[in-house]
N, CA, C and O atoms as a printed pandas DataFrame, in Angstrom:
     atom_number atom_name residue_name chain_id  residue_number  x_coord  y_coord  z_coord
0              1         N          MET        A               1    0.845   -1.166    0.000
1              2        CA          MET        A               1    0.000    0.000    0.000
2              3         C          MET        A               1    0.894    1.233    0.000
3              4         O          MET        A               1    1.711    1.439    0.898
4              5         N          LYS        A               2    0.719    2.010   -0.991
5              6        CA          LYS        A               2    1.475    3.255   -1.107
6              7         C          LYS        A               2    0.491    4.392   -1.305
7              8         O          LYS        A               2   -0.571    4.221   -1.903
8              9         N          LEU        A               3    0.856    5.534   -0.802
9             10        CA          LEU        A               3    0.016    6.713   -0.952
10            11         C          LEU        A               3    0.461    7.571   -2.125
11            12         O          LEU        A               3   -0.108    8.633   -2.379
12            13         N          ASP        A               4    1.484    7.106   -2.841
13            14        CA          ASP        A               4    2.000    7.883   -3.971
14            15         C          ASP        A               4    0.927    8.145   -5.021
15            16         O          ASP        A               4    0.862    9.239   -5.581
16            17         N          THR        A               5    0.091    7.155   -5.290
17            18        CA          THR        A               5   -0.954    7.318   -6.295
18            19         C          THR        A               5   -1.922    8.414   -5.884
19            20         O          THR        A               5   -2.280    9.268   -6.696
20            21         N          LEU        A               6   -2.346    8.394   -4.625
21            22        CA          LEU        A               6   -3.245    9.424   -4.125
22            23         C          LEU        A               6   -2.570   10.792   -4.153
23            24         O          LEU        A               6   -3.208   11.798   -4.465
24            25         N          LEU        A               7   -1.302   10.827   -3.834
25            26        CA          LEU        A               7   -0.546   12.084   -3.891
26            27         C          LEU        A               7   -0.487   12.605   -5.323
27            28         O          LEU        A               7   -0.626   13.806   -5.555
28            29         N          ASN        A               8   -0.284   11.715   -6.268
29            30        CA          ASN        A               8   -0.272   12.121   -7.683
30            31         C          ASN        A               8   -1.633   12.641   -8.125
31            32         O          ASN        A               8   -1.715   13.657   -8.815
32            33         N          TYR        A               9   -2.711   11.948   -7.731
33            34        CA          TYR        A               9   -4.065   12.385   -8.091
34            35         C          TYR        A               9   -4.385   13.758   -7.526
35            36         O          TYR        A               9   -5.159   14.515   -8.112
36            37         N          SER        A              10   -3.791   14.073   -6.393
37            38        CA          SER        A              10   -4.069   15.363   -5.756
38            39         C          SER        A              10   -3.063   16.440   -6.156
39            40         O          SER        A              10   -2.988   17.495   -5.527
40            41         N          SER        A              11   -2.298   16.166   -7.198
41            42        CA          SER        A              11   -1.289   17.108   -7.699
42            43         C          SER        A              11   -0.279   17.477   -6.618
43            44         O          SER        A              11    0.152   18.626   -6.516
44            45         N          GLY        A              12    0.089   16.479   -5.812
45            46        CA          GLY        A              12    1.119   16.688   -4.803
46            47         C          GLY        A              12    0.653   17.369   -3.534
47            48         O          GLY        A              12    1.478   17.810   -2.733
48            49         N          ASP        A              13   -0.650   17.462   -3.334
49            50        CA          ASP        A              13   -1.202   18.131   -2.148
50            51         C          ASP        A              13   -1.140   17.187   -0.944
51            52         O          ASP        A              13   -2.056   16.396   -0.718
52            53         N          PHE        A              14   -0.059   17.280   -0.183
53            54        CA          PHE        A              14    0.146   16.396    0.967
54            55         C          PHE        A              14   -0.951   16.559    2.012
55            56         O          PHE        A              14   -1.385   15.575    2.610
56            57         N          ASN        A              15   -1.406   17.795    2.238
57            58        CA          ASN        A              15   -2.469   18.019    3.224
58            59         C          ASN        A              15   -3.747   17.287    2.841
59            60         O          ASN        A              15   -4.441   16.747    3.703
60            61         N          PHE        A              16   -4.058   17.268    1.555
61            62        CA          PHE        A              16   -5.223   16.528    1.086
62            63         C          PHE        A              16   -5.061   15.036    1.381
63            64         O          PHE        A              16   -5.991   14.387    1.861
64            65         N          VAL        A              17   -3.886   14.504    1.092
65            66        CA          VAL        A              17   -3.616   13.084    1.341
66            67         C          VAL        A              17   -3.733   12.779    2.827
67            68         O          VAL        A              17   -4.331   11.777    3.217
68            69         N          LYS        A              18   -3.163   13.642    3.650
69            70        CA          LYS        A              18   -3.216   13.438    5.096
70            71         C          LYS        A              18   -4.659   13.455    5.596
71            72         O          LYS        A              18   -5.062   12.592    6.376
72            73         N          GLU        A              19   -5.425   14.431    5.148
73            74        CA          GLU        A              19   -6.833   14.511    5.547
74            75         C          GLU        A              19   -7.614   13.298    5.068
75            76         O          GLU        A              19   -8.477   12.791    5.785
76            77         N          THR        A              20   -7.321   12.833    3.868
77            78        CA          THR        A              20   -8.004   11.665    3.312
78            79         C          THR        A              20   -7.692   10.416    4.128
79            80         O          THR        A              20   -8.582    9.609    4.392
80            81         N          VAL        A              21   -6.448   10.255    4.524
81            82        CA          VAL        A              21   -6.053    9.102    5.340
82            83         C          VAL        A              21   -6.749    9.150    6.692
83            84         O          VAL        A              21   -7.316    8.151    7.134
84            85         N          GLU        A              22   -6.710   10.297    7.346
85            86        CA          GLU        A              22   -7.331   10.415    8.664
86            87         C          GLU        A              22   -8.843   10.192    8.586
87            88         O          GLU        A              22   -9.427    9.548    9.458
88            89         N          LEU        A              23   -9.462   10.719    7.552
89            90        CA          LEU        A              23  -10.898   10.511    7.368
90            91         C          LEU        A              23  -11.201    9.032    7.118
91            92         O          LEU        A              23  -12.165    8.488    7.658
92            93         N          PHE        A              24  -10.375    8.391    6.299
93            94        CA          PHE        A              24  -10.553    6.960    6.036
94            95         C          PHE        A              24  -10.466    6.159    7.333
95            96         O          PHE        A              24  -11.298    5.287    7.581
96            97         N          ILE        A              25   -9.476    6.448    8.149
97            98        CA          ILE        A              25   -9.299    5.714    9.402
98            99         C          ILE        A              25  -10.523    5.895   10.302
99           100         O          ILE        A              25  -11.064    4.923   10.829
100          101         N          LYS        A              26  -10.948    7.133   10.471
101          102        CA          LYS        A              26  -12.089    7.415   11.334
102          103         C          LYS        A              26  -13.367    6.790   10.788
103          104         O          LYS        A              26  -14.086    6.100   11.511
104          105         N          GLU        A              27  -13.643    7.030    9.531
105          106        CA          GLU        A              27  -14.894    6.556    8.932
106          107         C          GLU        A              27  -14.936    5.037    8.797
107          108         O          GLU        A              27  -15.971    4.426    9.063
108          109         N          SER        A              28  -13.841    4.424    8.391
109          110        CA          SER        A              28  -13.861    2.973    8.226
110          111         C          SER        A              28  -13.993    2.286    9.573
111          112         O          SER        A              28  -14.660    1.257    9.676
112          113         N          ASP        A              29  -13.372    2.833   10.602
113          114        CA          ASP        A              29  -13.505    2.269   11.938
114          115         C          ASP        A              29  -14.969    2.316   12.386
115          116         O          ASP        A              29  -15.490    1.334   12.915
116          117         N          ASN        A              30  -15.629    3.454   12.176
117          118        CA          ASN        A              30  -17.053    3.583   12.508
118          119         C          ASN        A              30  -17.908    2.645   11.662
119          120         O          ASN        A              30  -18.825    2.000   12.171
120          121         N          THR        A              31  -17.606    2.574   10.387
121          122        CA          THR        A              31  -18.378    1.719    9.480
122          123         C          THR        A              31  -18.250    0.257    9.871
123          124         O          THR        A              31  -19.241   -0.474    9.883
124          125         N          LEU        A              32  -17.034   -0.174   10.190
125          126        CA          LEU        A              32  -16.826   -1.569   10.590
126          127         C          LEU        A              32  -17.569   -1.876   11.896
127          128         O          LEU        A              32  -18.131   -2.960   12.050
128          129         N          SER        A              33  -17.570   -0.943   12.812
129          130        CA          SER        A              33  -18.297   -1.122   14.071
130          131         C          SER        A              33  -19.797   -1.245   13.802
131          132         O          SER        A              33  -20.464   -2.119   14.356
132          133         N          ASN        A              34  -20.316   -0.373   12.957
133          134        CA          ASN        A              34  -21.738   -0.428   12.606
134          135         C          ASN        A              34  -22.082   -1.704   11.843
135          136         O          ASN        A              34  -23.166   -2.263   12.009
136          137         N          MET        A              35  -21.156   -2.158   11.011
137          138        CA          MET        A              35  -21.382   -3.390   10.257
138          139         C          MET        A              35  -21.476   -4.578   11.219
139          140         O          MET        A              35  -22.342   -5.438   11.064
140          141         N          ALA        A              36  -20.592   -4.621   12.202
141          142        CA          ALA        A              36  -20.623   -5.710   13.185
142          143         C          ALA        A              36  -21.934   -5.688   13.968
143          144         O          ALA        A              36  -22.529   -6.738   14.210
144          145         N          LYS        A              37  -22.387   -4.500   14.364
145          146        CA          LYS        A              37  -23.659   -4.369   15.082
146          147         C          LYS        A              37  -24.824   -4.821   14.202
147          148         O          LYS        A              37  -25.743   -5.491   14.674
148          149         N          SER        A              38  -24.781   -4.456   12.937
149          150        CA          SER        A              38  -25.847   -4.837   12.011
150          151         C          SER        A              38  -25.873   -6.344   11.788
151          152         O          SER        A              38  -26.941   -6.930   11.612
152          153         N          CYS        A              39  -24.712   -6.965   11.795
153          154        CA          CYS        A              39  -24.639   -8.429   11.685
154          155         C          CYS        A              39  -25.326   -9.086   12.876
155          156         O          CYS        A              39  -26.106  -10.026   12.724
156          157         N          LYS        A              40  -25.021   -8.576   14.051
157          158        CA          LYS        A              40  -25.606   -9.154   15.268
158          159         C          LYS        A              40  -27.121   -9.065   15.264
159          160         O          LYS        A              40  -27.804   -9.965   15.753
160          161         N          SER        A              41  -27.646   -7.981   14.711
161          162        CA          SER        A              41  -29.101   -7.797   14.692
162          163         C          SER        A              41  -29.754   -8.391   13.444
163          164         O          SER        A              41  -30.978   -8.387   13.315
164          165         N          GLY        A              42  -28.925   -8.905   12.523
165          166        CA          GLY        A              42  -29.475   -9.494   11.301
166          167         C          GLY        A              42  -29.972   -8.475   10.293
167          168         O          GLY        A              42  -30.813   -8.789    9.451
168          169         N          ASP        A              43  -29.459   -7.260   10.374
169          170        CA          ASP        A              43  -29.846   -6.193    9.440
170          171         C          ASP        A              43  -28.948   -6.274    8.203
171          172         O          ASP        A              43  -27.983   -5.523    8.069
172          173         N          TRP        A              44  -29.282   -7.189    7.317
173          174        CA          TRP        A              44  -28.418   -7.473    6.160
174          175         C          TRP        A              44  -28.435   -6.343    5.139
175          176         O          TRP        A              44  -27.464   -6.154    4.406
176          177         N          LYS        A              45  -29.528   -5.594    5.086
177          178        CA          LYS        A              45  -29.590   -4.455    4.164
178          179         C          LYS        A              45  -28.524   -3.419    4.544
179          180         O          LYS        A              45  -27.841   -2.874    3.677
180          181         N          THR        A              46  -28.391   -3.156    5.846
181          182        CA          THR        A              46  -27.375   -2.209    6.313
182          183         C          THR        A              46  -25.977   -2.770    6.102
183          184         O          THR        A              46  -25.074   -2.041    5.692
184          185         N          VAL        A              47  -25.789   -4.055    6.377
185          186        CA          VAL        A              47  -24.487   -4.692    6.133
186          187         C          VAL        A              47  -24.112   -4.520    4.668
187          188         O          VAL        A              47  -22.970   -4.191    4.349
188          189         N          ASN        A              48  -25.068   -4.743    3.785
189          190        CA          ASN        A              48  -24.826   -4.609    2.343
190          191         C          ASN        A              48  -24.398   -3.191    1.986
191          192         O          ASN        A              48  -23.431   -2.999    1.249
192          193         N          ARG        A              49  -25.109   -2.208    2.501
193          194        CA          ARG        A              49  -24.806   -0.800    2.204
194          195         C          ARG        A              49  -23.431   -0.403    2.731
195          196         O          ARG        A              49  -22.666    0.276    2.046
196          197         N          LEU        A              50  -23.123   -0.832    3.954
197          198        CA          LEU        A              50  -21.839   -0.489    4.556
198          199         C          LEU        A              50  -20.678   -1.160    3.823
199          200         O          LEU        A              50  -19.631   -0.547    3.617
200          201         N          ALA        A              51  -20.866   -2.417    3.432
201          202        CA          ALA        A              51  -19.822   -3.122    2.677
202          203         C          ALA        A              51  -19.566   -2.416    1.350
203          204         O          ALA        A              51  -18.422   -2.298    0.910
204          205         N          HIS        A              52  -20.631   -1.952    0.723
205          206        CA          HIS        A              52  -20.490   -1.236   -0.553
206          207         C          HIS        A              52  -19.662    0.038   -0.372
207          208         O          HIS        A              52  -18.795    0.338   -1.193
208          209         N          SER        A              53  -19.926    0.775    0.688
209          210        CA          SER        A              53  -19.170    2.022    0.902
210          211         C          SER        A              53  -17.709    1.740    1.245
211          212         O          SER        A              53  -16.819    2.470    0.808
212          213         N          LEU        A              54  -17.455    0.696    2.017
213          214        CA          LEU        A              54  -16.069    0.353    2.351
214          215         C          LEU        A              54  -15.288   -0.082    1.117
215          216         O          LEU        A              54  -14.100    0.214    0.982
216          217         N          LYS        A              55  -15.956   -0.774    0.237
217          218        CA          LYS        A              55  -15.303   -1.309   -0.965
218          219         C          LYS        A              55  -14.592   -0.209   -1.744
219          220         O          LYS        A              55  -13.435   -0.369   -2.134
220          221         N          SER        A              56  -15.265    0.880   -1.966
221          222        CA          SER        A              56  -14.643    1.966   -2.731
222          223         C          SER        A              56  -13.551    2.663   -1.931
223          224         O          SER        A              56  -12.559    3.119   -2.502
224          225         N          ASN        A              57  -13.722    2.748   -0.625
225          226        CA          ASN        A              57  -12.680    3.363    0.204
226          227         C          ASN        A              57  -11.400    2.531    0.187
227          228         O          ASN        A              57  -10.302    3.081    0.100
228          229         N          TYR        A              58  -11.539    1.214    0.268
229          230        CA          TYR        A              58  -10.366    0.350    0.191
230          231         C          TYR        A              58   -9.678    0.499   -1.171
231          232         O          TYR        A              58   -8.450    0.497   -1.256
232          233         N          ALA        A              59  -10.465    0.627   -2.216
233          234        CA          ALA        A              59   -9.895    0.781   -3.562
234          235         C          ALA        A              59   -9.072    2.067   -3.658
235          236         O          ALA        A              59   -8.047    2.094   -4.339
236          237         N          THR        A              60   -9.506    3.115   -2.993
237          238        CA          THR        A              60   -8.776    4.383   -3.011
238          239         C          THR        A              60   -7.342    4.206   -2.526
239          240         O          THR        A              60   -6.422    4.857   -3.020
240          241         N          PHE        A              61   -7.166    3.319   -1.556
241          242        CA          PHE        A              61   -5.839    3.097   -0.978
242          243         C          PHE        A              61   -5.157    1.841   -1.523
243          244         O          PHE        A              61   -4.178    1.351   -0.960
244          245         N          GLU        A              62   -5.699    1.338   -2.626
245          246        CA          GLU        A              62   -5.121    0.168   -3.302
246          247         C          GLU        A              62   -5.012   -1.033   -2.361
247          248         O          GLU        A              62   -4.035   -1.780   -2.401
248          249         N          LEU        A              63   -6.020   -1.204   -1.521
249          250        CA          LEU        A              63   -6.081   -2.319   -0.582
250          251         C          LEU        A              63   -6.969   -3.403   -1.201
251          252         O          LEU        A              63   -8.095   -3.633   -0.758
252          253         N          GLU        A              64   -6.449   -4.045   -2.211
253          254        CA          GLU        A              64   -7.246   -4.955   -3.033
254          255         C          GLU        A              64   -7.810   -6.130   -2.237
255          256         O          GLU        A              64   -8.959   -6.517   -2.451
256          257         N          ASN        A              65   -7.030   -6.702   -1.329
257          258        CA          ASN        A              65   -7.550   -7.846   -0.572
258          259         C          ASN        A              65   -8.729   -7.435    0.309
259          260         O          ASN        A              65   -9.674   -8.208    0.464
260          261         N          LEU        A              66   -8.692   -6.249    0.882
261          262        CA          LEU        A              66   -9.801   -5.757    1.695
262          263         C          LEU        A              66  -10.991   -5.368    0.822
263          264         O          LEU        A              66  -12.142   -5.607    1.188
264          265         N          ARG        A              67  -10.711   -4.777   -0.317
265          266        CA          ARG        A              67  -11.787   -4.429   -1.253
266          267         C          ARG        A              67  -12.519   -5.689   -1.689
267          268         O          ARG        A              67  -13.749   -5.713   -1.745
268          269         N          ALA        A              68  -11.758   -6.738   -1.999
269          270        CA          ALA        A              68  -12.368   -7.992   -2.443
270          271         C          ALA        A              68  -13.211   -8.622   -1.334
271          272         O          ALA        A              68  -14.287   -9.155   -1.604
272          273         N          LEU        A              69  -12.739   -8.565   -0.107
273          274        CA          LEU        A              69  -13.497   -9.118    1.017
274          275         C          LEU        A              69  -14.771   -8.305    1.256
275          276         O          LEU        A              69  -15.827   -8.879    1.524
276          277         N          ALA        A              70  -14.684   -6.991    1.161
277          278        CA          ALA        A              70  -15.873   -6.142    1.296
278          279         C          ALA        A              70  -16.873   -6.465    0.189
279          280         O          ALA        A              70  -18.081   -6.473    0.428
280          281         N          TYR        A              71  -16.382   -6.729   -1.011
281          282        CA          TYR        A              71  -17.246   -7.105   -2.130
282          283         C          TYR        A              71  -17.951   -8.432   -1.836
283          284         O          TYR        A              71  -19.141   -8.577   -2.112
284          285         N          GLU        A              72  -17.222   -9.391   -1.281
285          286        CA          GLU        A              72  -17.829  -10.674   -0.920
286          287         C          GLU        A              72  -18.951  -10.477    0.095
287          288         O          GLU        A              72  -20.009  -11.098   -0.013
288          289         N          ILE        A              73  -18.719   -9.615    1.076
289          290        CA          ILE        A              73  -19.739   -9.325    2.088
290          291         C          ILE        A              73  -20.930   -8.633    1.445
291          292         O          ILE        A              73  -22.083   -8.946    1.742
292          293         N          GLU        A              74  -20.639   -7.695    0.567
293          294        CA          GLU        A              74  -21.713   -6.973   -0.122
294          295         C          GLU        A              74  -22.597   -7.942   -0.899
295          296         O          GLU        A              74  -23.822   -7.887   -0.794
296          297         N          LYS        A              75  -21.992   -8.816   -1.665
297          298        CA          LYS        A              75  -22.758   -9.764   -2.477
298          299         C          LYS        A              75  -23.495  -10.783   -1.614
299          300         O          LYS        A              75  -24.639  -11.134   -1.903
300          301         N          ALA        A              76  -22.838  -11.259   -0.553
301          302        CA          ALA        A              76  -23.453  -12.264    0.313
302          303         C          ALA        A              76  -24.659  -11.701    1.067
303          304         O          ALA        A              76  -25.615  -12.426    1.342
304          305         N          SER        A              77  -24.613  -10.420    1.398
305          306        CA          SER        A              77  -25.689   -9.814    2.188
306          307         C          SER        A              77  -26.815   -9.255    1.332
307          308         O          SER        A              77  -27.826   -8.794    1.861
308          309         N          GLU        A              78  -26.654   -9.291    0.043
309          310        CA          GLU        A              78  -27.670   -8.776   -0.872
310          311         C          GLU        A              78  -28.899   -9.679   -0.829
311          312         O          GLU        A              78  -28.811  -10.866   -1.147
312          313         N          ASN        A              79  -30.028   -9.127   -0.442
313          314        CA          ASN        A              79  -31.291   -9.877   -0.356
314          315         C          ASN        A              79  -31.181  -11.112    0.534
315          316         O          ASN        A              79  -31.859  -12.111    0.291
316          317         N          TYR        A              80  -30.345  -11.055    1.549
317          318        CA          TYR        A              80  -30.104  -12.210    2.420
318          319         C          TYR        A              80  -31.183  -12.307    3.493
319          320         O          TYR        A              80  -31.640  -11.289    4.014
320          321         N          THR        A              81  -31.586  -13.523    3.820
321          322        CA          THR        A              81  -32.616  -13.717    4.841
322          323         C          THR        A              81  -32.233  -14.793    5.864
323          324         O          THR        A              81  -33.043  -15.117    6.732
324          325         N          GLY        A              82  -31.035  -15.347    5.787
325          326        CA          GLY        A              82  -30.625  -16.421    6.695
326          327         C          GLY        A              82  -30.047  -15.917    8.002
327          328         O          GLY        A              82  -30.181  -14.744    8.348
328          329         N          SER        A              83  -29.403  -16.822    8.721
329          330        CA          SER        A              83  -28.820  -16.489   10.022
330          331         C          SER        A              83  -27.545  -15.668    9.893
331          332         O          SER        A              83  -27.194  -14.918   10.804
332          333         N          GLY        A              84  -26.855  -15.803    8.774
333          334        CA          GLY        A              84  -25.703  -14.952    8.497
334          335         C          GLY        A              84  -24.381  -15.407    9.050
335          336         O          GLY        A              84  -23.438  -14.620    9.124
336          337         N          LYS        A              85  -24.288  -16.665    9.443
337          338        CA          LYS        A              85  -23.040  -17.134   10.045
338          339         C          LYS        A              85  -21.840  -16.865    9.148
339          340         O          LYS        A              85  -20.818  -16.360    9.613
340          341         N          GLU        A              86  -21.956  -17.197    7.868
341          342        CA          GLU        A              86  -20.826  -16.999    6.953
342          343         C          GLU        A              86  -20.517  -15.521    6.727
343          344         O          GLU        A              86  -19.361  -15.146    6.529
344          345         N          ILE        A              87  -21.548  -14.692    6.757
345          346        CA          ILE        A              87  -21.330  -13.246    6.609
346          347         C          ILE        A              87  -20.638  -12.704    7.858
347          348         O          ILE        A              87  -19.717  -11.894    7.757
348          349         N          LYS        A              88  -21.071  -13.140    9.014
349          350        CA          LYS        A              88  -20.467  -12.693   10.270
350          351         C          LYS        A              88  -18.979  -13.044   10.313
351          352         O          LYS        A              88  -18.163  -12.246   10.774
352          353         N          VAL        A              89  -18.632  -14.232    9.834
353          354        CA          VAL        A              89  -17.223  -14.645    9.801
354          355         C          VAL        A              89  -16.427  -13.707    8.904
355          356         O          VAL        A              89  -15.319  -13.301    9.255
356          357         N          LYS        A              90  -16.984  -13.364    7.758
357          358        CA          LYS        A              90  -16.295  -12.463    6.827
358          359         C          LYS        A              90  -16.155  -11.054    7.414
359          360         O          LYS        A              90  -15.142  -10.389    7.200
360          361         N          VAL        A              91  -17.157  -10.610    8.140
361          362        CA          VAL        A              91  -17.083   -9.279    8.753
362          363         C          VAL        A              91  -15.987   -9.257    9.816
363          364         O          VAL        A              91  -15.224   -8.295    9.897
364          365         N          VAL        A              92  -15.903  -10.298   10.622
365          366        CA          VAL        A              92  -14.832  -10.386   11.619
366          367         C          VAL        A              92  -13.469  -10.376   10.917
367          368         O          VAL        A              92  -12.539   -9.711   11.373
368          369         N          GLN        A              93  -13.354  -11.106    9.821
369          370        CA          GLN        A              93  -12.100  -11.114    9.059
370          371         C          GLN        A              93  -11.773   -9.717    8.554
371          372         O          GLN        A              93  -10.626   -9.277    8.630
372          373         N          LEU        A              94  -12.776   -9.022    8.041
373          374        CA          LEU        A              94  -12.555   -7.677    7.512
374          375         C          LEU        A              94  -12.084   -6.729    8.614
375          376         O          LEU        A              94  -11.158   -5.945    8.411
376          377         N          VAL        A              95  -12.719   -6.805    9.767
377          378        CA          VAL        A              95  -12.306   -5.967   10.898
378          379         C          VAL        A              95  -10.861   -6.282   11.271
379          380         O          VAL        A              95  -10.039   -5.377   11.416
380          381         N          ASN        A              96  -10.559   -7.557   11.424
381          382        CA          ASN        A              96   -9.217   -7.970   11.847
382          383         C          ASN        A              96   -8.133   -7.640   10.825
383          384         O          ASN        A              96   -6.982   -7.412   11.196
384          385         N          LYS        A              97   -8.487   -7.614    9.556
385          386        CA          LYS        A              97   -7.508   -7.294    8.517
386          387         C          LYS        A              97   -7.385   -5.790    8.278
387          388         O          LYS        A              97   -6.384   -5.325    7.732
388          389         N          THR        A              98   -8.391   -5.038    8.682
389          390        CA          THR        A              98   -8.351   -3.586    8.476
390          391         C          THR        A              98   -7.570   -2.882    9.575
391          392         O          THR        A              98   -6.812   -1.955    9.288
392          393         N          LYS        A              99   -7.735   -3.293   10.810
393          394        CA          LYS        A              99   -7.087   -2.604   11.941
394          395         C          LYS        A              99   -5.574   -2.421   11.758
395          396         O          LYS        A              99   -5.067   -1.339   12.055
396          397         N          PRO        A             100   -4.832   -3.431   11.282
397          398        CA          PRO        A             100   -3.384   -3.232   11.103
398          399         C          PRO        A             100   -3.024   -2.252    9.980
399          400         O          PRO        A             100   -1.884   -1.795    9.895
400          401         N          VAL        A             101   -3.981   -1.938    9.133
401          402        CA          VAL        A             101   -3.725   -1.016    8.025
402          403         C          VAL        A             101   -3.556    0.412    8.532
403          404         O          VAL        A             101   -2.806    1.188    7.939
404          405         N          TYR        A             102   -4.233    0.767    9.608
405          406        CA          TYR        A             102   -4.189    2.147   10.098
406          407         C          TYR        A             102   -2.766    2.605   10.432
407          408         O          TYR        A             102   -2.350    3.659    9.952
408          409         N          PRO        A             103   -2.009    1.858   11.232
409          410        CA          PRO        A             103   -0.635    2.315   11.488
410          411         C          PRO        A             103    0.234    2.294   10.234
411          412         O          PRO        A             103    1.160    3.096   10.107
412          413         N          MET        A             104   -0.054    1.394    9.322
413          414        CA          MET        A             104    0.715    1.351    8.074
414          415         C          MET        A             104    0.453    2.604    7.248
415          416         O          MET        A             104    1.377    3.157    6.651
416          417         N          LEU        A             105   -0.791    3.055    7.208
417          418        CA          LEU        A             105   -1.111    4.289    6.491
418          419         C          LEU        A             105   -0.427    5.487    7.134
419          420         O          LEU        A             105    0.100    6.357    6.440
420          421         N          ARG        A             106   -0.437    5.527    8.449
421          422        CA          ARG        A             106    0.236    6.632    9.145
422          423         C          ARG        A             106    1.750    6.617    8.882
423          424         O          ARG        A             106    2.376    7.669    8.756
424          425         N          GLN        A             107    2.318    5.427    8.804
425          426        CA          GLN        A             107    3.741    5.300    8.488
426          427         C          GLN        A             107    4.026    5.806    7.070
427          428         O          GLN        A             107    5.039    6.463    6.826
428          429         N          GLU        A             108    3.131    5.494    6.152
429          430        CA          GLU        A             108    3.272    6.002    4.784
430          431         C          GLU        A             108    3.204    7.524    4.751
431          432         O          GLU        A             108    3.925    8.162    3.984
432          433         N          LEU        A             109    2.345    8.105    5.577
433          434        CA          LEU        A             109    2.283    9.579    5.651
434          435         C          LEU        A             109    3.613   10.149    6.105
435          436         O          LEU        A             109    4.080   11.153    5.567
436          437         N          LYS        A             110    4.215    9.520    7.081
437          438        CA          LYS        A             110    5.529    9.976    7.572
438          439         C          LYS        A             110    6.576    9.881    6.464
439          440         O          LYS        A             110    7.429   10.756    6.319
440          441         N          ARG        A             111    6.493    8.800    5.688
441          442        CA          ARG        A             111    7.456    8.616    4.597
442          443         C          ARG        A             111    7.323    9.746    3.563
443          444         O          ARG        A             111    8.319   10.223    3.020
444          445         N          LEU        A             112    6.093   10.158    3.306
445          446        CA          LEU        A             112    5.860   11.179    2.297
446          447         C          LEU        A             112    6.152   12.600    2.777
447          448         O          LEU        A             112    6.415   13.490    1.968
448          449         N          SER        A             113    6.105   12.811    4.085
449          450        CA          SER        A             113    6.246   14.183    4.592
450          451         C          SER        A             113    7.686   14.647    4.614
451          452         O          SER        A             113    7.965   15.777    5.014
């Protein structure tokens, strides 16, 4: 994961990149928390919507494995009416794989500054 692409898209605006990273960390953490709560309550429509929003955010940071997992959750929760065991497992995986990304993104910011 490199932030060089985002820096290039922003015409070298480091402050924009920094704000984007911090917003991603804050928003994705909230989204993942809400997704876990929605799983527990069986609100698959909300899980689907949240997975869809995370998918594009992961793509912004070239986090393909996380984007793909969010896509799997999005598709699995679409029109879902079951107990959701397999979806819940994927959501836990997504949470566990996303948390270590935050310090890595911050380290990339330091590298660029």
